[in-house]
Amino acid sequence: MSLRRPARLLALAAVGVVLAACGDERQDVFSPEGESADKINQLQVPVFIAAGVVGLLVAIGLVYLIIVGRRRQRTDAEDPVQLHGNFKLEIMWTILPALILAVVAVGTVTTLFDLDAEASDQPAEITVYAQQWWWSYEYELDGNTDNGAEIVTANDLVIPAGVRFELKLESRDVIHSFWAPSLAGTRDVVPGRTHTMLMQADEPGIFEGQCKEFCGLSHANMRLRVVALSDSEWETWLDQQQRDAVVPVDEQALAGRDVFVGRCASCHQVNGLEGADGEPIDVEGEAPLVSGSAPNLTHFMSRGVFISGLYPLYDEDGELNRPVLEQWLRKPDSLLPQAAEERRGMPNLGLSEEEIDQLVAYLSTLGPPPPGAGT
Ligand code: CUA
C-alpha cells in the first residue's frame, strides 16, 4: 500500500518528462544550426552521457542496498560489515570522481576558449538592445557612429547566413539574457556594460529564441527570432531597411498617418515621417533613429512577428494578422499582460474603431513583407 502514492507520483513525473519532450522543437539545444551551438553540443552530449551513467549506477546501488537492508532487518541478521576507514575504498571513491571532473573541466575550458573565435568580416556591426520586454537591434553600416545606426529594428534579428557575427549586447533597464538555442549559447545583457557574443547561422532559416534571465513580470513573453537570409535576400533587406517610409496614397492610410502622428509618434519612430509643421518627427533617444522605449516601425511589415515576438504578423496564407493587430491597438494588455504597468510597454490609448481601422491601413504601408510572407 505504502508504495502506491510514490509510484503514482513517479508515473506522473515520467509522463511530464515525455510530454515536455513532445513540445515544440524550435528551441532545441541538441539540434545545433550554427558554429557556436555546434561546439557547445559536442561538449554537452558526452558530459550528459557520463553524468547519466554515474547517476544510473548510484540509483541502482541505492535501490539494491535498500532492498538488501530491509530483507536483513526482517530476518534479524547481524549488522552488515562496516566500511569506515577502509583505505582502498576511500581512495577509490575520492580519485574516481576527481578524474571524471578533471576530464569534464578540460573539455569545458577548451570549448570556452573555442567559443571566442574571431568574427568574420562583418557586413554590419550589430548591437542588440534589451528592453522591458522586447529586443531592438541597431545596424551600424558606415562605420561612423556619430550619425546613429543606419537601421533600427525589433523582434527579428536579421543576419546573412554563413557569416560569423560578433554581436554587441546592451541593456536599457535591467539584466536580461540573449538566447537563440540552436545558434549559440547565452549571454547576460547588463545595463551599463557591453557584452559580446558570436553568432552564426550556417544556412538560411528562422531560429527561435527568448530572454533567459528573469527580468520582470513579462519575462516569459520576451521572445526573439534570428532570421538568416541568403546573400541576395540580405542585400535586398539592407537596401529596403535604409529607406524612409513612403507617404501613403490611400485615403484611409493617410488618415491613419494623422492618427499615428497624434497618438503613436511620441514613442514609435517612423523614419521620414513629418509632423503637422512639416518637420521630421524624431523621437527622443540615444541615437536619431532610436526611441528607446518602443519599436521603430519604419519597416514594420518586413517583420515576421510583433508584440515582443509573441504573435505572427502574417497568417498561414501570408495575409496580415489583422485580428491580433487590431486587438493590440484596441486593448494591448489583453495580449501582453503587464505591458502597460509602470508605463512600460504599449498603453491603452482608448482608440475608436475608426481610428484603429485607419491605423491598420497606415501600418500596412510600412515596408515590404518579409521573404516568404504576404506574397
Ligand atoms: Cu528579459 Cu527576461
XYZ file of C-alpha atoms and ligand atoms in Angstrom:
377
model
C 0.000 0.000 0.000
C 2.715 2.440 1.032
C 4.327 2.248 -2.413
C 1.178 3.302 -4.263
C 1.451 7.040 -3.777
C 5.173 7.345 -4.640
C 4.618 5.048 -7.618
C 1.798 7.237 -8.854
C 3.911 10.368 -8.434
C 6.764 8.697 -10.284
C 4.462 7.768 -13.155
C 3.156 11.330 -13.274
C 6.702 12.718 -13.379
C 7.594 10.296 -16.191
C 4.546 11.413 -18.213
C 5.569 15.032 -17.603
C 9.061 14.411 -18.921
C 7.709 12.642 -22.016
C 5.184 15.419 -22.701
C 7.857 18.092 -22.246
C 9.962 16.325 -24.841
C 6.996 16.298 -27.254
C 6.723 20.102 -27.157
C 7.832 22.379 -29.915
C 11.309 21.618 -31.141
C 12.064 25.108 -32.291
C 14.260 25.867 -29.317
C 16.419 22.790 -29.174
C 19.978 22.905 -27.803
C 20.586 19.426 -29.219
C 19.961 20.469 -32.837
C 22.729 22.995 -33.484
C 22.426 25.041 -36.674
C 25.367 27.357 -36.104
C 29.030 27.068 -35.228
C 28.870 28.100 -31.545
C 25.862 25.900 -30.800
C 27.637 23.010 -32.510
C 30.728 23.358 -30.315
C 28.571 23.521 -27.181
C 26.664 20.430 -28.289
C 29.891 18.487 -28.799
C 30.706 19.189 -25.158
C 27.292 18.686 -23.597
C 26.462 15.310 -25.158
C 29.444 13.374 -23.690
C 29.029 15.201 -20.351
C 25.329 14.295 -20.211
C 26.142 10.670 -21.055
C 28.839 10.476 -18.347
C 26.555 12.132 -15.783
C 23.709 9.820 -16.811
C 25.831 6.678 -16.380
C 27.067 7.812 -12.948
C 23.527 8.758 -11.906
C 22.186 5.387 -13.041
C 24.903 3.439 -11.184
C 24.244 5.390 -7.977
C 20.477 4.839 -8.300
C 20.895 1.091 -8.919
C 23.315 0.784 -5.950
C 20.906 2.686 -3.714
C 17.897 0.548 -4.613
C 19.983 -2.612 -4.166
C 21.118 -1.548 -0.692
C 17.578 -0.584 0.354
C 16.199 -3.982 -0.688
C 19.050 -5.949 0.908
C 18.887 -3.823 4.043
C 15.140 -4.311 4.549
C 15.396 -8.035 3.974
C 18.194 -8.275 6.503
C 16.136 -6.293 9.021
C 13.265 -8.735 8.658
C 15.498 -11.800 9.118
C 17.058 -10.164 12.156
C 20.595 -10.725 10.845
C 23.708 -9.205 12.332
C 24.927 -5.717 11.429
C 26.496 -5.530 7.968
C 30.264 -5.223 7.508
C 31.371 -1.661 8.353
C 33.392 0.094 5.615
C 34.506 3.129 7.607
C 38.280 3.500 7.452
C 38.650 1.119 4.502
C 41.682 2.755 2.908
C 41.406 1.236 -0.572
C 37.718 2.022 -0.972
C 38.062 5.595 0.297
C 40.973 6.301 -2.031
C 38.921 4.865 -4.907
C 35.834 6.981 -4.383
C 37.944 10.087 -3.955
C 40.107 9.623 -7.022
C 37.441 8.358 -9.432
C 35.133 11.428 -9.246
C 38.165 13.732 -9.316
C 39.329 12.075 -12.533
C 35.887 12.331 -14.152
C 35.596 16.017 -13.160
C 39.113 16.726 -14.458
C 38.206 15.299 -17.877
C 34.992 17.392 -17.929
C 36.945 20.506 -16.878
C 39.482 20.116 -19.698
C 36.647 19.750 -22.239
C 34.745 22.725 -20.809
C 37.709 25.108 -20.726
C 38.773 24.104 -24.254
C 35.240 24.748 -25.535
C 35.073 28.127 -23.764
C 38.279 29.277 -25.498
C 36.981 27.818 -28.760
C 33.817 29.940 -28.490
C 35.973 33.079 -28.501
C 36.974 32.669 -32.135
C 37.408 35.678 -34.421
C 34.356 37.116 -36.129
C 34.151 37.081 -39.930
C 34.417 40.233 -41.983
C 31.062 41.590 -40.814
C 28.862 43.442 -43.290
C 27.294 45.319 -40.360
C 28.056 45.992 -36.733
C 25.011 44.826 -34.832
C 24.097 45.981 -31.337
C 21.355 44.132 -29.504
C 19.425 46.258 -27.007
C 17.400 44.542 -24.330
C 14.347 46.439 -23.162
C 11.431 45.619 -20.873
C 10.287 43.342 -22.538
C 11.460 43.159 -26.092
C 14.606 43.297 -28.187
C 15.733 46.015 -30.528
C 18.602 45.774 -32.986
C 20.758 48.513 -34.424
C 22.856 48.054 -37.529
C 25.894 50.265 -37.995
C 26.832 50.149 -41.671
C 29.071 53.119 -42.477
C 31.494 52.861 -39.550
C 30.513 56.338 -38.354
C 28.709 56.046 -35.034
C 28.167 59.813 -34.740
C 25.277 59.791 -37.184
C 23.496 56.939 -35.380
C 22.714 53.488 -36.658
C 21.594 53.146 -40.270
C 18.986 50.514 -39.438
C 16.937 50.117 -36.266
C 14.534 47.224 -35.977
C 12.856 44.955 -33.393
C 11.985 41.336 -32.556
C 13.557 39.790 -35.681
C 17.352 39.846 -35.705
C 18.130 39.628 -39.424
C 21.555 38.356 -40.483
C 23.041 36.834 -43.618
C 23.632 33.055 -43.362
C 27.205 31.811 -43.129
C 28.679 34.969 -41.552
C 30.122 34.837 -38.038
C 28.902 37.976 -36.268
C 30.185 39.431 -33.057
C 27.013 40.865 -31.559
C 27.277 43.666 -29.037
C 24.760 43.318 -26.228
C 23.474 46.229 -24.152
C 20.523 46.700 -21.834
C 18.420 49.803 -21.303
C 16.918 48.773 -17.966
C 17.573 45.527 -16.091
C 19.607 42.366 -16.672
C 18.298 40.193 -19.497
C 19.894 37.234 -21.278
C 20.025 36.739 -25.034
C 19.433 33.176 -26.173
C 18.812 31.567 -29.546
C 19.482 27.934 -28.532
C 20.092 26.393 -31.946
C 22.660 29.069 -32.890
C 24.697 29.939 -29.801
C 24.895 29.830 -26.027
C 23.504 32.514 -23.770
C 24.968 35.843 -22.758
C 23.736 38.112 -19.990
C 22.802 41.613 -21.094
C 23.692 44.042 -18.324
C 22.889 47.769 -18.036
C 25.974 49.950 -18.336
C 28.093 47.233 -19.898
C 28.694 45.985 -23.424
C 28.966 42.226 -23.705
C 29.727 40.403 -26.918
C 28.789 37.039 -28.330
C 29.496 35.216 -31.565
C 26.554 34.148 -33.646
C 26.355 32.402 -36.953
C 23.601 30.568 -38.796
C 25.055 28.011 -41.205
C 22.026 28.044 -43.521
C 19.185 30.482 -44.195
C 16.252 29.927 -41.850
C 14.345 31.184 -38.840
C 15.661 30.384 -35.387
C 13.537 30.949 -32.302
C 14.866 32.252 -29.025
C 13.928 34.137 -25.904
C 15.202 36.039 -22.910
C 16.708 33.556 -20.480
C 17.093 35.683 -17.362
C 14.133 36.604 -15.181
C 13.728 40.309 -15.863
C 10.288 41.204 -14.573
C 6.665 40.188 -14.895
C 6.694 39.845 -18.678
C 9.974 37.921 -18.866
C 8.259 34.789 -20.215
C 6.848 36.844 -23.106
C 10.196 38.258 -24.184
C 10.711 36.245 -27.347
C 13.081 36.785 -30.227
C 13.862 35.319 -33.621
C 17.021 35.203 -35.652
C 16.221 35.362 -39.356
C 19.124 34.195 -41.523
C 18.857 35.244 -45.173
C 20.628 34.163 -48.330
C 23.134 36.661 -49.715
C 20.736 38.123 -52.279
C 17.865 38.372 -49.772
C 20.237 40.083 -47.326
C 21.282 42.677 -49.917
C 17.632 43.405 -50.684
C 16.798 43.645 -46.971
C 19.697 46.054 -46.321
C 18.592 48.262 -49.167
C 14.921 48.343 -48.126
C 15.597 48.948 -44.450
C 17.643 52.068 -45.123
C 14.817 53.803 -46.943
C 12.446 56.199 -45.274
C 8.785 55.311 -45.035
C 6.855 56.407 -48.114
C 3.849 58.722 -47.884
C 0.746 56.574 -48.390
C -1.607 57.356 -51.282
C -4.657 55.598 -49.900
C -7.052 57.953 -48.084
C -7.685 55.593 -45.175
C -3.926 55.139 -44.702
C -3.381 58.899 -44.862
C -5.958 59.351 -42.106
C -4.141 56.616 -40.191
C -0.906 58.507 -40.582
C -2.500 61.514 -38.905
C -3.696 59.319 -36.035
C -0.180 57.891 -35.804
C 1.393 61.355 -35.639
C -1.066 62.446 -32.969
C -1.175 59.325 -30.793
C 1.743 56.978 -31.517
C 4.671 59.088 -32.666
C 5.625 60.225 -29.183
C 7.030 56.718 -28.603
C 7.284 54.999 -32.011
C 9.717 56.275 -34.603
C 8.884 56.081 -38.318
C 11.799 57.421 -40.330
C 10.797 60.127 -42.768
C 7.530 60.851 -41.002
C 6.744 64.549 -40.774
C 4.653 66.291 -38.190
C 1.919 68.861 -38.845
C 4.625 71.555 -39.017
C 6.380 69.736 -41.879
C 9.366 68.934 -39.658
C 10.595 65.340 -39.394
C 9.440 63.671 -36.188
C 12.419 62.455 -34.170
C 11.567 60.628 -31.005
C 13.958 61.497 -28.271
C 16.546 58.790 -27.696
C 20.195 57.883 -27.692
C 20.521 57.936 -31.459
C 18.451 59.697 -34.132
C 16.508 56.574 -35.093
C 16.029 55.202 -31.611
C 13.047 55.895 -29.471
C 14.482 53.943 -26.592
C 11.038 52.994 -25.401
C 9.107 51.484 -28.303
C 9.991 49.647 -31.527
C 10.961 51.663 -34.591
C 8.125 50.939 -37.033
C 9.589 52.302 -40.286
C 9.555 48.819 -41.850
C 7.038 47.185 -39.545
C 5.608 44.955 -42.288
C 9.013 43.438 -43.064
C 8.976 41.561 -39.738
C 7.527 38.121 -39.218
C 6.386 38.699 -35.638
C 5.228 41.535 -33.423
C 4.208 42.229 -29.800
C 7.555 41.182 -28.324
C 7.785 38.344 -30.851
C 4.717 36.642 -29.340
C 2.393 36.807 -32.358
C 2.949 36.200 -36.071
C 2.361 39.280 -38.192
C 1.109 37.112 -41.072
C -1.245 34.144 -41.053
C -0.634 30.836 -42.846
C -1.947 32.254 -46.106
C 0.519 35.127 -45.920
C -2.232 37.621 -45.055
C -1.792 40.299 -42.393
C -2.760 39.000 -38.934
C -5.407 41.682 -38.734
C -7.458 40.427 -35.765
C -4.451 40.428 -33.450
C -3.098 43.738 -34.750
C -6.497 45.366 -34.159
C -6.792 43.830 -30.712
C -3.277 45.100 -29.905
C -4.364 48.634 -30.762
C -7.726 48.219 -29.004
C -6.692 46.540 -25.744
C -2.936 45.816 -25.551
C -2.985 44.373 -22.039
C -5.296 41.577 -23.230
C -2.448 40.251 -25.413
C 0.599 41.135 -23.365
C -0.131 41.105 -19.636
C 1.745 43.693 -17.627
C 2.502 45.510 -20.872
C 1.417 48.872 -19.625
C 2.405 48.544 -15.992
C 4.538 51.348 -14.659
C 4.254 52.992 -18.061
C 6.379 50.304 -19.704
C 5.062 48.882 -22.902
C 2.093 49.703 -25.027
C -0.562 51.768 -23.227
C -4.275 51.564 -23.918
C -4.892 54.765 -25.883
C -8.660 54.388 -25.963
C -8.710 54.483 -29.774
C -12.041 54.381 -31.591
C -12.770 51.531 -34.027
C -12.481 54.027 -36.877
C -9.043 55.141 -35.686
C -7.976 51.507 -35.346
C -9.016 50.788 -38.951
C -7.146 53.863 -40.145
C -4.042 52.929 -38.154
C -4.035 49.384 -39.530
C -4.309 50.829 -43.052
C -1.319 53.083 -42.348
C 0.801 50.392 -40.658
C 0.165 48.118 -43.670
C 2.045 50.606 -45.844
C 5.181 50.463 -43.700
C 7.670 48.359 -45.594
C 7.522 45.286 -47.776
C 6.575 41.886 -46.339
C 9.484 39.595 -45.341
C 10.651 36.930 -47.828
C 8.022 34.182 -47.943
C 5.166 36.121 -46.299
C 2.436 38.336 -47.614
C 3.047 37.192 -51.181
Cu 14.272 39.935 -20.446
Cu 13.810 38.003 -19.187
